[in-house]
PDB file of C-alpha atoms (C1' of nucleotides) in Angstrom:
ATOM      1  CA  MET A  28      25.290 -28.290  -0.235  1.00  0.00           C
ATOM      2  CA  PRO A  29      28.552 -27.043  -1.534  1.00  0.00           C
ATOM      3  CA  GLU A  30      28.776 -23.274  -1.959  1.00  0.00           C
ATOM      4  CA  LEU A  31      31.851 -21.110  -2.464  1.00  0.00           C
ATOM      5  CA  PRO A  32      33.634 -22.071   0.809  1.00  0.00           C
ATOM      6  CA  GLU A  33      33.054 -25.772   0.310  1.00  0.00           C
ATOM      7  CA  VAL A  34      34.148 -25.659  -3.345  1.00  0.00           C
ATOM      8  CA  HIS A  35      37.193 -23.567  -2.314  1.00  0.00           C
ATOM      9  CA  THR A  36      38.119 -26.231   0.262  1.00  0.00           C
ATOM     10  CA  VAL A  37      37.934 -28.998  -2.334  1.00  0.00           C
ATOM     11  CA  VAL A  38      39.838 -27.016  -4.965  1.00  0.00           C
ATOM     12  CA  THR A  39      42.664 -26.164  -2.567  1.00  0.00           C
ATOM     13  CA  GLN A  40      43.162 -29.814  -1.757  1.00  0.00           C
ATOM     14  CA  LEU A  41      42.736 -31.033  -5.332  1.00  0.00           C
ATOM     15  CA  ARG A  42      45.326 -28.600  -6.554  1.00  0.00           C
ATOM     16  CA  ARG A  43      47.901 -30.168  -4.230  1.00  0.00           C
ATOM     17  CA  GLU A  44      46.858 -33.732  -5.017  1.00  0.00           C
ATOM     18  CA  LEU A  45      46.257 -33.590  -8.758  1.00  0.00           C
ATOM     19  CA  ARG A  46      48.778 -31.149 -10.170  1.00  0.00           C
ATOM     20  CA  GLY A  47      51.280 -32.979 -12.341  1.00  0.00           C
ATOM     21  CA  ARG A  48      49.381 -36.242 -12.110  1.00  0.00           C
ATOM     22  CA  THR A  49      48.425 -38.187 -15.222  1.00  0.00           C
ATOM     23  CA  ILE A  50      44.998 -39.736 -15.586  1.00  0.00           C
ATOM     24  CA  ILE A  51      45.303 -43.368 -16.690  1.00  0.00           C
ATOM     25  CA  ARG A  52      41.668 -44.177 -17.333  1.00  0.00           C
ATOM     26  CA  LEU A  53      38.063 -43.416 -16.432  1.00  0.00           C
ATOM     27  CA  ALA A  54      35.490 -45.921 -15.159  1.00  0.00           C
ATOM     28  CA  GLU A  55      31.864 -45.071 -14.557  1.00  0.00           C
ATOM     29  CA  TRP A  56      28.632 -46.635 -13.268  1.00  0.00           C
ATOM     30  CA  ASN A  57      25.032 -45.539 -13.456  1.00  0.00           C
ATOM     31  CA  THR A  58      25.884 -41.956 -14.354  1.00  0.00           C
ATOM     32  CA  ARG A  59      22.776 -41.077 -16.363  1.00  0.00           C
ATOM     33  CA  LYS A  60      23.603 -37.673 -17.805  1.00  0.00           C
ATOM     34  CA  MET A  61      26.290 -36.803 -15.288  1.00  0.00           C
ATOM     35  CA  LEU A  62      29.240 -37.193 -17.684  1.00  0.00           C
ATOM     36  CA  GLN A  63      29.005 -34.682 -20.522  1.00  0.00           C
ATOM     37  CA  PRO A  64      28.811 -34.554 -23.407  1.00  0.00           C
ATOM     38  CA  THR A  65      29.032 -38.378 -23.153  1.00  0.00           C
ATOM     39  CA  PRO A  66      30.993 -40.806 -20.964  1.00  0.00           C
ATOM     40  CA  ASP A  67      32.890 -42.089 -23.995  1.00  0.00           C
ATOM     41  CA  ILE A  68      34.041 -38.650 -25.144  1.00  0.00           C
ATOM     42  CA  LEU A  69      35.014 -37.723 -21.598  1.00  0.00           C
ATOM     43  CA  ALA A  70      36.973 -40.962 -21.176  1.00  0.00           C
ATOM     44  CA  ARG A  71      38.802 -40.473 -24.458  1.00  0.00           C
ATOM     45  CA  ILE A  72      39.884 -36.936 -23.613  1.00  0.00           C
ATOM     46  CA  VAL A  73      41.150 -37.639 -20.081  1.00  0.00           C
ATOM     47  CA  ARG A  74      43.005 -40.845 -20.981  1.00  0.00           C
ATOM     48  CA  GLY A  75      46.700 -40.146 -20.646  1.00  0.00           C
ATOM     49  CA  ALA A  76      46.140 -36.455 -19.891  1.00  0.00           C
ATOM     50  CA  ARG A  77      48.231 -34.639 -17.315  1.00  0.00           C
ATOM     51  CA  VAL A  78      46.662 -32.209 -14.877  1.00  0.00           C
ATOM     52  CA  ARG A  79      48.061 -28.729 -15.268  1.00  0.00           C
ATOM     53  CA  GLY A  80      46.110 -27.124 -12.425  1.00  0.00           C
ATOM     54  CA  VAL A  81      42.854 -26.843 -10.512  1.00  0.00           C
ATOM     55  CA  ARG A  82      40.834 -23.699  -9.969  1.00  0.00           C
ATOM     56  CA  ARG A  83      37.389 -22.477  -8.998  1.00  0.00           C
ATOM     57  CA  ARG A  84      34.860 -20.253 -10.712  1.00  0.00           C
ATOM     58  CA  ALA A  85      31.532 -19.716  -8.931  1.00  0.00           C
ATOM     59  CA  LYS A  86      30.640 -23.182  -7.634  1.00  0.00           C
ATOM     60  CA  LEU A  87      32.458 -24.956 -10.466  1.00  0.00           C
ATOM     61  CA  ILE A  88      35.652 -26.897  -9.965  1.00  0.00           C
ATOM     62  CA  LEU A  89      37.837 -26.497 -13.027  1.00  0.00           C
ATOM     63  CA  ILE A  90      40.551 -29.056 -13.768  1.00  0.00           C
ATOM     64  CA  ASP A  91      42.905 -27.872 -16.522  1.00  0.00           C
ATOM     65  CA  LEU A  92      44.543 -30.569 -18.626  1.00  0.00           C
ATOM     66  CA  GLU A  93      47.833 -30.363 -20.497  1.00  0.00           C
ATOM     67  CA  ASP A  94      48.190 -31.262 -24.187  1.00  0.00           C
ATOM     68  CA  GLY A  95      45.379 -29.299 -25.697  1.00  0.00           C
ATOM     69  CA  ALA A  96      43.331 -26.881 -23.717  1.00  0.00           C
ATOM     70  CA  ALA A  97      40.621 -29.227 -22.416  1.00  0.00           C
ATOM     71  CA  VAL A  98      39.085 -28.388 -19.089  1.00  0.00           C
ATOM     72  CA  LEU A  99      37.013 -30.604 -16.828  1.00  0.00           C
ATOM     73  CA  ALA A 100      34.242 -28.700 -15.028  1.00  0.00           C
ATOM     74  CA  VAL A 101      32.812 -30.453 -11.990  1.00  0.00           C
ATOM     75  CA  HIS A 102      29.633 -29.247 -10.303  1.00  0.00           C
ATOM     76  CA  LEU A 103      28.835 -30.895  -6.980  1.00  0.00           C
ATOM     77  CA  LYS A 104      25.307 -29.523  -6.781  1.00  0.00           C
ATOM     78  CA  LEU A 105      23.722 -30.809  -3.548  1.00  0.00           C
ATOM     79  CA  ASN A 106      25.389 -34.073  -2.663  1.00  0.00           C
ATOM     80  CA  GLY A 107      28.378 -34.397  -4.910  1.00  0.00           C
ATOM     81  CA  ARG A 108      31.753 -35.460  -3.510  1.00  0.00           C
ATOM     82  CA  LEU A 109      35.207 -35.479  -5.052  1.00  0.00           C
ATOM     83  CA  LEU A 110      37.545 -37.785  -3.179  1.00  0.00           C
ATOM     84  CA  VAL A 111      41.215 -38.601  -3.707  1.00  0.00           C
ATOM     85  CA  GLN A 112      41.944 -41.968  -2.188  1.00  0.00           C
ATOM     86  CA  LYS A 113      44.222 -44.942  -2.577  1.00  0.00           C
ATOM     87  CA  SER A 114      42.849 -47.514  -5.025  1.00  0.00           C
ATOM     88  CA  HIS A 115      42.545 -50.175  -2.355  1.00  0.00           C
ATOM     89  CA  LYS A 116      40.504 -47.984   0.014  1.00  0.00           C
ATOM     90  CA  PRO A 117      36.759 -48.758   0.107  1.00  0.00           C
ATOM     91  CA  ARG A 118      34.682 -46.469  -2.111  1.00  0.00           C
ATOM     92  CA  ASP A 119      31.848 -44.184  -1.113  1.00  0.00           C
ATOM     93  CA  PRO A 120      28.651 -46.206  -1.757  1.00  0.00           C
ATOM     94  CA  TYR A 121      27.433 -43.606  -4.279  1.00  0.00           C
ATOM     95  CA  THR A 122      30.579 -43.545  -6.367  1.00  0.00           C
ATOM     96  CA  ARG A 123      29.647 -42.821 -10.013  1.00  0.00           C
ATOM     97  CA  ALA A 124      32.982 -42.220 -11.698  1.00  0.00           C
ATOM     98  CA  VAL A 125      36.585 -43.091 -10.939  1.00  0.00           C
ATOM     99  CA  PHE A 126      39.684 -41.547 -12.559  1.00  0.00           C
ATOM    100  CA  THR A 127      42.696 -43.782 -12.039  1.00  0.00           C
ATOM    101  CA  LEU A 128      45.829 -41.732 -11.424  1.00  0.00           C
ATOM    102  CA  ASP A 129      49.485 -42.536 -12.016  1.00  0.00           C
ATOM    103  CA  ASP A 130      50.462 -42.364  -8.315  1.00  0.00           C
ATOM    104  CA  GLY A 131      48.272 -45.160  -6.921  1.00  0.00           C
ATOM    105  CA  ASN A 132      45.415 -42.810  -6.075  1.00  0.00           C
ATOM    106  CA  GLU A 133      41.981 -42.513  -7.585  1.00  0.00           C
ATOM    107  CA  LEU A 134      39.908 -39.382  -8.083  1.00  0.00           C
ATOM    108  CA  ARG A 135      36.415 -40.514  -7.189  1.00  0.00           C
ATOM    109  CA  PHE A 136      33.210 -38.698  -7.978  1.00  0.00           C
ATOM    110  CA  ALA A 137      30.300 -39.731  -5.738  1.00  0.00           C
ATOM    111  CA  ASP A 138      26.778 -38.313  -5.816  1.00  0.00           C
ATOM    112  CA  SER A 139      23.736 -40.034  -4.337  1.00  0.00           C
ATOM    113  CA  ARG A 140      21.174 -37.895  -6.189  1.00  0.00           C
ATOM    114  CA  LYS A 141      22.986 -37.608  -9.503  1.00  0.00           C
ATOM    115  CA  PHE A 142      22.401 -33.871  -9.676  1.00  0.00           C
ATOM    116  CA  GLY A 143      26.097 -33.163 -10.042  1.00  0.00           C
ATOM    117  CA  TYR A 144      28.026 -33.447 -13.286  1.00  0.00           C
ATOM    118  CA  ILE A 145      31.423 -33.511 -14.935  1.00  0.00           C
ATOM    119  CA  ARG A 146      31.544 -31.703 -18.233  1.00  0.00           C
ATOM    120  CA  VAL A 147      34.518 -31.514 -20.553  1.00  0.00           C
ATOM    121  CA  PHE A 148      35.252 -28.362 -22.517  1.00  0.00           C
ATOM    122  CA  ASN A 149      37.593 -28.669 -25.506  1.00  0.00           C
ATOM    123  CA  ASN A 150      39.068 -25.186 -25.192  1.00  0.00           C
ATOM    124  CA  ALA A 151      38.936 -21.879 -23.356  1.00  0.00           C
ATOM    125  CA  ARG A 152      36.387 -20.375 -25.734  1.00  0.00           C
ATOM    126  CA  GLU A 153      33.836 -23.106 -24.978  1.00  0.00           C
ATOM    127  CA  LEU A 154      34.454 -22.787 -21.292  1.00  0.00           C
ATOM    128  CA  ASN A 155      34.268 -19.023 -21.308  1.00  0.00           C
ATOM    129  CA  ALA A 156      30.887 -19.111 -22.968  1.00  0.00           C
ATOM    130  CA  VAL A 157      29.650 -20.734 -19.772  1.00  0.00           C
ATOM    131  CA  ILE A 158      31.591 -19.028 -17.021  1.00  0.00           C
ATOM    132  CA  ASP A 159      31.267 -15.538 -18.458  1.00  0.00           C
ATOM    133  CA  LYS A 160      27.577 -15.717 -17.567  1.00  0.00           C
ATOM    134  CA  TYR A 161      28.432 -15.822 -13.892  1.00  0.00           C
ATOM    135  CA  GLY A 162      28.374 -12.674 -11.790  1.00  0.00           C
ATOM    136  CA  PRO A 163      31.470 -11.347 -10.021  1.00  0.00           C
ATOM    137  CA  GLU A 164      33.421 -13.337  -7.448  1.00  0.00           C
ATOM    138  CA  PRO A 165      32.499 -11.928  -4.046  1.00  0.00           C
ATOM    139  CA  LEU A 166      35.982 -12.350  -2.603  1.00  0.00           C
ATOM    140  CA  ASP A 167      37.806 -10.661  -5.477  1.00  0.00           C
ATOM    141  CA  ALA A 168      39.374  -7.289  -4.805  1.00  0.00           C
ATOM    142  CA  SER A 169      37.195  -5.813  -7.533  1.00  0.00           C
ATOM    143  CA  PHE A 170      34.050  -6.756  -5.619  1.00  0.00           C
ATOM    144  CA  THR A 171      33.622  -3.520  -3.711  1.00  0.00           C
ATOM    145  CA  ALA A 172      30.619  -2.109  -1.898  1.00  0.00           C
ATOM    146  CA  ALA A 173      30.097   0.219  -4.825  1.00  0.00           C
ATOM    147  CA  ARG A 174      30.046  -2.776  -7.200  1.00  0.00           C
ATOM    148  CA  LEU A 175      27.454  -4.465  -5.026  1.00  0.00           C
ATOM    149  CA  ALA A 176      25.370  -1.306  -4.947  1.00  0.00           C
ATOM    150  CA  ASP A 177      25.427  -1.297  -8.751  1.00  0.00           C
ATOM    151  CA  LEU A 178      24.195  -4.871  -8.871  1.00  0.00           C
ATOM    152  CA  LEU A 179      21.325  -4.173  -6.502  1.00  0.00           C
ATOM    153  CA  LYS A 180      20.031  -0.859  -7.740  1.00  0.00           C
ATOM    154  CA  HIS A 181      16.845  -0.829  -9.812  1.00  0.00           C
ATOM    155  CA  ARG A 182      16.266  -4.488  -8.911  1.00  0.00           C
ATOM    156  CA  ALA A 183      12.827  -5.104  -7.437  1.00  0.00           C
ATOM    157  CA  THR A 184      13.629  -8.734  -6.595  1.00  0.00           C
ATOM    158  CA  LYS A 185      13.877  -9.822  -2.986  1.00  0.00           C
ATOM    159  CA  ILE A 186      17.424  -9.617  -1.739  1.00  0.00           C
ATOM    160  CA  LYS A 187      17.770 -13.256  -0.646  1.00  0.00           C
ATOM    161  CA  PRO A 188      16.960 -14.834  -4.025  1.00  0.00           C
ATOM    162  CA  LEU A 189      19.070 -12.187  -5.701  1.00  0.00           C
ATOM    163  CA  LEU A 190      22.128 -13.078  -3.615  1.00  0.00           C
ATOM    164  CA  MET A 191      21.690 -16.708  -4.668  1.00  0.00           C
ATOM    165  CA  ASP A 192      21.388 -15.797  -8.356  1.00  0.00           C
ATOM    166  CA  GLN A 193      24.697 -16.958  -9.866  1.00  0.00           C
ATOM    167  CA  SER A 194      24.395 -14.486 -12.737  1.00  0.00           C
ATOM    168  CA  VAL A 195      24.364 -11.600 -10.261  1.00  0.00           C
ATOM    169  CA  ILE A 196      27.018 -12.766  -7.736  1.00  0.00           C
ATOM    170  CA  SER A 197      28.678 -16.143  -7.940  1.00  0.00           C
ATOM    171  CA  GLY A 198      29.215 -18.729  -5.237  1.00  0.00           C
ATOM    172  CA  ILE A 199      26.537 -17.839  -2.695  1.00  0.00           C
ATOM    173  CA  GLY A 200      23.827 -20.399  -1.931  1.00  0.00           C
ATOM    174  CA  ASN A 201      21.146 -20.935   0.653  1.00  0.00           C
ATOM    175  CA  ILE A 202      23.344 -21.230   3.736  1.00  0.00           C
ATOM    176  CA  TYR A 203      25.651 -18.284   3.231  1.00  0.00           C
ATOM    177  CA  SER A 204      22.909 -15.966   1.957  1.00  0.00           C
ATOM    178  CA  ASP A 205      20.940 -16.558   5.180  1.00  0.00           C
ATOM    179  CA  GLU A 206      23.999 -16.053   7.335  1.00  0.00           C
ATOM    180  CA  ALA A 207      25.157 -12.924   5.478  1.00  0.00           C
ATOM    181  CA  LEU A 208      21.735 -11.313   5.718  1.00  0.00           C
ATOM    182  CA  PHE A 209      21.615 -12.076   9.427  1.00  0.00           C
ATOM    183  CA  ALA A 210      25.056 -10.558   9.962  1.00  0.00           C
ATOM    184  CA  ALA A 211      23.955  -7.474   7.984  1.00  0.00           C
ATOM    185  CA  LYS A 212      20.626  -7.279   9.896  1.00  0.00           C
ATOM    186  CA  ILE A 213      18.670  -7.234   6.640  1.00  0.00           C
ATOM    187  CA  ASN A 214      15.339  -9.006   6.174  1.00  0.00           C
ATOM    188  CA  PRO A 215      15.535 -11.559   3.338  1.00  0.00           C
ATOM    189  CA  ARG A 216      12.224 -10.286   1.918  1.00  0.00           C
ATOM    190  CA  ARG A 217      13.474  -6.734   1.355  1.00  0.00           C
ATOM    191  CA  SER A 218      13.653  -5.689  -2.287  1.00  0.00           C
ATOM    192  CA  ALA A 219      17.224  -5.229  -3.464  1.00  0.00           C
ATOM    193  CA  LYS A 220      16.705  -1.613  -4.490  1.00  0.00           C
ATOM    194  CA  SER A 221      15.241  -0.668  -1.107  1.00  0.00           C
ATOM    195  CA  LEU A 222      18.587  -1.106   0.641  1.00  0.00           C
ATOM    196  CA  SER A 223      20.206   2.107   1.862  1.00  0.00           C
ATOM    197  CA  GLN A 224      23.844   2.886   1.142  1.00  0.00           C
ATOM    198  CA  ILE A 225      24.684   1.991   4.736  1.00  0.00           C
ATOM    199  CA  GLU A 226      22.860  -1.320   4.422  1.00  0.00           C
ATOM    200  CA  VAL A 227      24.631  -2.165   1.180  1.00  0.00           C
ATOM    201  CA  ARG A 228      27.969  -1.512   2.841  1.00  0.00           C
ATOM    202  CA  ARG A 229      26.952  -3.708   5.786  1.00  0.00           C
ATOM    203  CA  LEU A 230      25.815  -6.460   3.425  1.00  0.00           C
ATOM    204  CA  HIS A 231      29.021  -6.273   1.403  1.00  0.00           C
ATOM    205  CA  ARG A 232      31.058  -6.697   4.549  1.00  0.00           C
ATOM    206  CA  ALA A 233      28.773  -9.497   5.797  1.00  0.00           C
ATOM    207  CA  ILE A 234      29.040 -11.438   2.539  1.00  0.00           C
ATOM    208  CA  GLN A 235      32.827 -11.354   2.600  1.00  0.00           C
ATOM    209  CA  ASN A 236      33.120 -12.132   6.306  1.00  0.00           C
ATOM    210  CA  THR A 237      30.635 -14.975   6.120  1.00  0.00           C
ATOM    211  CA  LEU A 238      32.341 -16.592   3.145  1.00  0.00           C
ATOM    212  CA  ARG A 239      35.795 -16.178   4.681  1.00  0.00           C
ATOM    213  CA  ALA A 240      34.621 -17.751   7.907  1.00  0.00           C
ATOM    214  CA  GLY A 241      33.263 -20.680   5.924  1.00  0.00           C
ATOM    215  CA  ILE A 242      36.609 -21.107   4.231  1.00  0.00           C
ATOM    216  CA  THR A 243      38.451 -20.886   7.576  1.00  0.00           C
ATOM    217  CA  HIS A 244      36.298 -23.725   8.878  1.00  0.00           C
ATOM    218  CA  HIS A 245      36.751 -25.855   5.722  1.00  0.00           C
ATOM    219  CA  GLY A 246      33.102 -25.506   4.836  1.00  0.00           C
ATOM    220  CA  THR A 247      29.729 -26.403   6.295  1.00  0.00           C
ATOM    221  CA  SER A 248      29.051 -30.127   6.604  1.00  0.00           C
ATOM    222  CA  ASP A 249      25.291 -29.907   7.031  1.00  0.00           C
ATOM    223  CA  GLN A 250      24.757 -33.535   6.048  1.00  0.00           C
ATOM    224  CA  TRP A 251      26.714 -34.468   2.949  1.00  0.00           C
ATOM    225  CA  PHE A 252      29.716 -32.283   2.431  1.00  0.00           C
ATOM    226  CA  VAL A 253      33.169 -33.773   2.942  1.00  0.00           C
ATOM    227  CA  ASP A 254      36.571 -32.727   1.598  1.00  0.00           C
ATOM    228  CA  THR A 255      38.751 -34.766  -0.724  1.00  0.00           C
ATOM    229  CA  HIS A 256      39.877 -36.926   2.218  1.00  0.00           C
ATOM    230  CA  GLY A 257      36.310 -37.584   3.329  1.00  0.00           C
ATOM    231  CA  ARG A 258      36.586 -35.223   6.298  1.00  0.00           C
ATOM    232  CA  LYS A 259      33.819 -32.905   7.394  1.00  0.00           C
ATOM    233  CA  GLY A 260      34.134 -29.158   7.716  1.00  0.00           C
ATOM    234  CA  SER A 261      33.172 -27.413  10.949  1.00  0.00           C
ATOM    235  CA  HIS A 262      31.291 -24.282   9.890  1.00  0.00           C
ATOM    236  CA  GLN A 263      27.949 -25.933  10.782  1.00  0.00           C
ATOM    237  CA  ASN A 264      28.988 -25.224  14.380  1.00  0.00           C
ATOM    238  CA  TYR A 265      29.076 -21.502  13.669  1.00  0.00           C
ATOM    239  CA  LEU A 266      25.783 -21.051  11.806  1.00  0.00           C
ATOM    240  CA  ARG A 267      23.554 -18.489  13.483  1.00  0.00           C
ATOM    241  CA  VAL A 268      20.249 -18.816  11.620  1.00  0.00           C
ATOM    242  CA  TYR A 269      20.488 -21.451   8.902  1.00  0.00           C
ATOM    243  CA  GLY A 270      18.599 -24.578   9.900  1.00  0.00           C
ATOM    244  CA  ARG A 271      17.686 -23.054  13.261  1.00  0.00           C
ATOM    245  CA  SER A 272      14.035 -22.194  12.835  1.00  0.00           C
ATOM    246  CA  GLY A 273      12.314 -22.046  16.245  1.00  0.00           C
ATOM    247  CA  GLU A 274      15.572 -21.600  18.113  1.00  0.00           C
ATOM    248  CA  PRO A 275      16.306 -18.272  19.848  1.00  0.00           C
ATOM    249  CA  CYS A 276      18.101 -15.605  17.824  1.00  0.00           C
ATOM    250  CA  PRO A 277      21.715 -15.440  19.069  1.00  0.00           C
ATOM    251  CA  ARG A 278      21.385 -11.628  19.281  1.00  0.00           C
ATOM    252  CA  CYS A 279      17.903 -11.021  20.705  1.00  0.00           C
ATOM    253  CA  ARG A 280      16.430 -14.415  21.667  1.00  0.00           C
ATOM    254  CA  THR A 281      13.454 -13.981  19.323  1.00  0.00           C
ATOM    255  CA  PRO A 282      12.608 -17.338  17.692  1.00  0.00           C
ATOM    256  CA  ILE A 283      14.202 -17.739  14.246  1.00  0.00           C
ATOM    257  CA  GLN A 284      11.607 -17.883  11.519  1.00  0.00           C
ATOM    258  CA  ARG A 285      11.607 -19.836   8.315  1.00  0.00           C
ATOM    259  CA  LEU A 286       9.800 -19.040   5.124  1.00  0.00           C
ATOM    260  CA  LYS A 287       9.838 -19.920   1.455  1.00  0.00           C
ATOM    261  CA  LEU A 288      11.486 -17.443  -0.898  1.00  0.00           C
ATOM    262  CA  GLY A 289      12.207 -18.145  -4.534  1.00  0.00           C
ATOM    263  CA  GLY A 290      11.509 -21.824  -3.955  1.00  0.00           C
ATOM    264  CA  ARG A 291      14.111 -22.043  -1.185  1.00  0.00           C
ATOM    265  CA  SER A 292      13.848 -21.858   2.553  1.00  0.00           C
ATOM    266  CA  ALA A 293      14.981 -18.653   4.241  1.00  0.00           C
ATOM    267  CA  HIS A 294      15.933 -18.544   7.944  1.00  0.00           C
ATOM    268  CA  PHE A 295      16.017 -15.211   9.700  1.00  0.00           C
ATOM    269  CA  CYS A 296      15.282 -13.270  12.867  1.00  0.00           C
ATOM    270  CA  PRO A 297      12.073 -11.256  12.409  1.00  0.00           C
ATOM    271  CA  LYS A 298      13.117  -8.762  15.064  1.00  0.00           C
ATOM    272  CA  CYS A 299      16.685  -7.808  14.333  1.00  0.00           C
ATOM    273  CA  GLN A 300      16.598  -8.267  10.573  1.00  0.00           C
ATOM    274  CA  ARG A 301      14.712  -5.286   9.190  1.00  0.00           C
TER     275      ARG A 301
ATOM    276  C1'  DC B   6      11.554  -7.630 -15.238  1.00  0.00           C
ATOM    277  C1'  DC B   7       9.685 -10.593 -11.683  1.00  0.00           C
ATOM    278  C1'  DA B   8       7.442 -14.704  -9.468  1.00  0.00           C
ATOM    279  C1'  DC B   9       6.460 -19.187  -9.392  1.00  0.00           C
ATOM    280  C1'  DA B  10       6.397 -24.162 -10.707  1.00  0.00           C
ATOM    281  C1'  DA B  11       8.306 -28.173 -12.682  1.00  0.00           C
ATOM    282  C1'  DC B  12      12.134 -31.031 -13.370  1.00  0.00           C
ATOM    283  C1'  DC B  13      16.258 -33.785 -12.333  1.00  0.00           C
ATOM    284  C1'  DC B  14      16.813 -37.583  -7.956  1.00  0.00           C
ATOM    285  C1'  DT B  15      16.801 -39.961  -3.608  1.00  0.00           C
ATOM    286  C1'  DG B  16      17.845 -39.762   1.495  1.00  0.00           C
ATOM    287  C1'  DA B  17      15.736 -38.148   5.544  1.00  0.00           C
ATOM    288  C1'  DG B  18      12.198 -37.482   8.601  1.00  0.00           C
ATOM    289  C1'  DG B  19       7.404 -37.327  10.050  1.00  0.00           C
ATOM    290  C1'  DG B  20       2.961 -39.689  10.607  1.00  0.00           C
ATOM    291  C1'  DC B  21       0.588 -43.599  11.629  1.00  0.00           C
TER     292       DC B  21
ATOM    293  C1'  DT C   2       9.454 -51.729  13.735  1.00  0.00           C
ATOM    294  C1'  DG C   3       8.288 -50.511   9.309  1.00  0.00           C
ATOM    295  C1'  DC C   4       5.678 -48.705   5.538  1.00  0.00           C
ATOM    296  C1'  DC C   5       4.098 -44.621   3.084  1.00  0.00           C
ATOM    297  C1'  DC C   6       4.291 -39.853   2.100  1.00  0.00           C
ATOM    298  C1'  DT C   7       6.339 -35.470   1.550  1.00  0.00           C
ATOM    299  C1'  DC C   8      10.050 -32.524   1.205  1.00  0.00           C
ATOM    300  C1'  DA C   9      14.603 -30.359   0.269  1.00  0.00           C
ATOM    301  C1'  DG C  10      17.712 -28.402  -2.734  1.00  0.00           C
ATOM    302  C1'  DG C  11      21.168 -25.816  -7.241  1.00  0.00           C
ATOM    303  C1'  DG C  12      20.400 -24.757 -11.479  1.00  0.00           C
ATOM    304  C1'  DT C  13      17.727 -24.717 -15.721  1.00  0.00           C
ATOM    305  C1'  DT C  14      13.651 -24.067 -18.270  1.00  0.00           C
ATOM    306  C1'  DG C  15       9.041 -22.810 -19.122  1.00  0.00           C
ATOM    307  C1'  DT C  16       4.823 -20.154 -18.036  1.00  0.00           C
ATOM    308  C1'  DG C  17       2.023 -16.399 -16.328  1.00  0.00           C
TER     309       DG C  17
END
DNA sequence: CCACAACCCTGAGGGC
DNA sequence: TGCCCTCAGGGTTGTG
């Protein structure tokens, strides 16, 4: 499930592979509502368009096109994959859309569950209306411990669902919220406003360290995630609580617990996360 | 403001 | 071995 580190990994590679390339055409199969506003409109806009650059905002991959200010926003959701491969290479079985490029490669969008989407924005104003709703980027210099404290104060919500709320902080999902809370020794059920100044500072550090580690390892390939070359990341080998319910806590050997919070599973050590 | 459920969809994993 | 059932999961939307 791509979160900030996984999206970062894909964006870094896409930038190298797509910048300056021209999209020849778009083909699509069984995309339901994945191509927005419609497959035809999307196809018309990308045809003959050159890629100016690729960037990330929250968990969105943004592909800027030249000639006009159109932007493609790709959300991978749970199982989405963006692959850049030679046209003759076999396709991922769940390929839904293929952008033919001018260098013999194809940009392929695969998604077994069809939760992901590609949405075209005609200009910056349209795009900003969407991305301005996202909370701050946790790895930006402006994301200080004081900023985090501001976001948490007066909030009665449990800290774990709050960390995953994209309108509060962007890019954190189930895996990295569990890992950050473990590193900060904070129980996922704590209310946000109950955190002490020391705990907020610890959490701030833990969020940044956890995300940076994920980036260093090219993401967590729990089951589906691969980069644009189809390669897995390695951060799944460094997870300390996520997906480890019943296993001993790496700090105190107490069995890791799992519970439901905000409709998602939370993994934590009941002894050292207070 | 907060919690919870449904929805979108389908692979994975457990039970039998 | 294989069928059936349930669940997970990001984000959005609706309800209490």
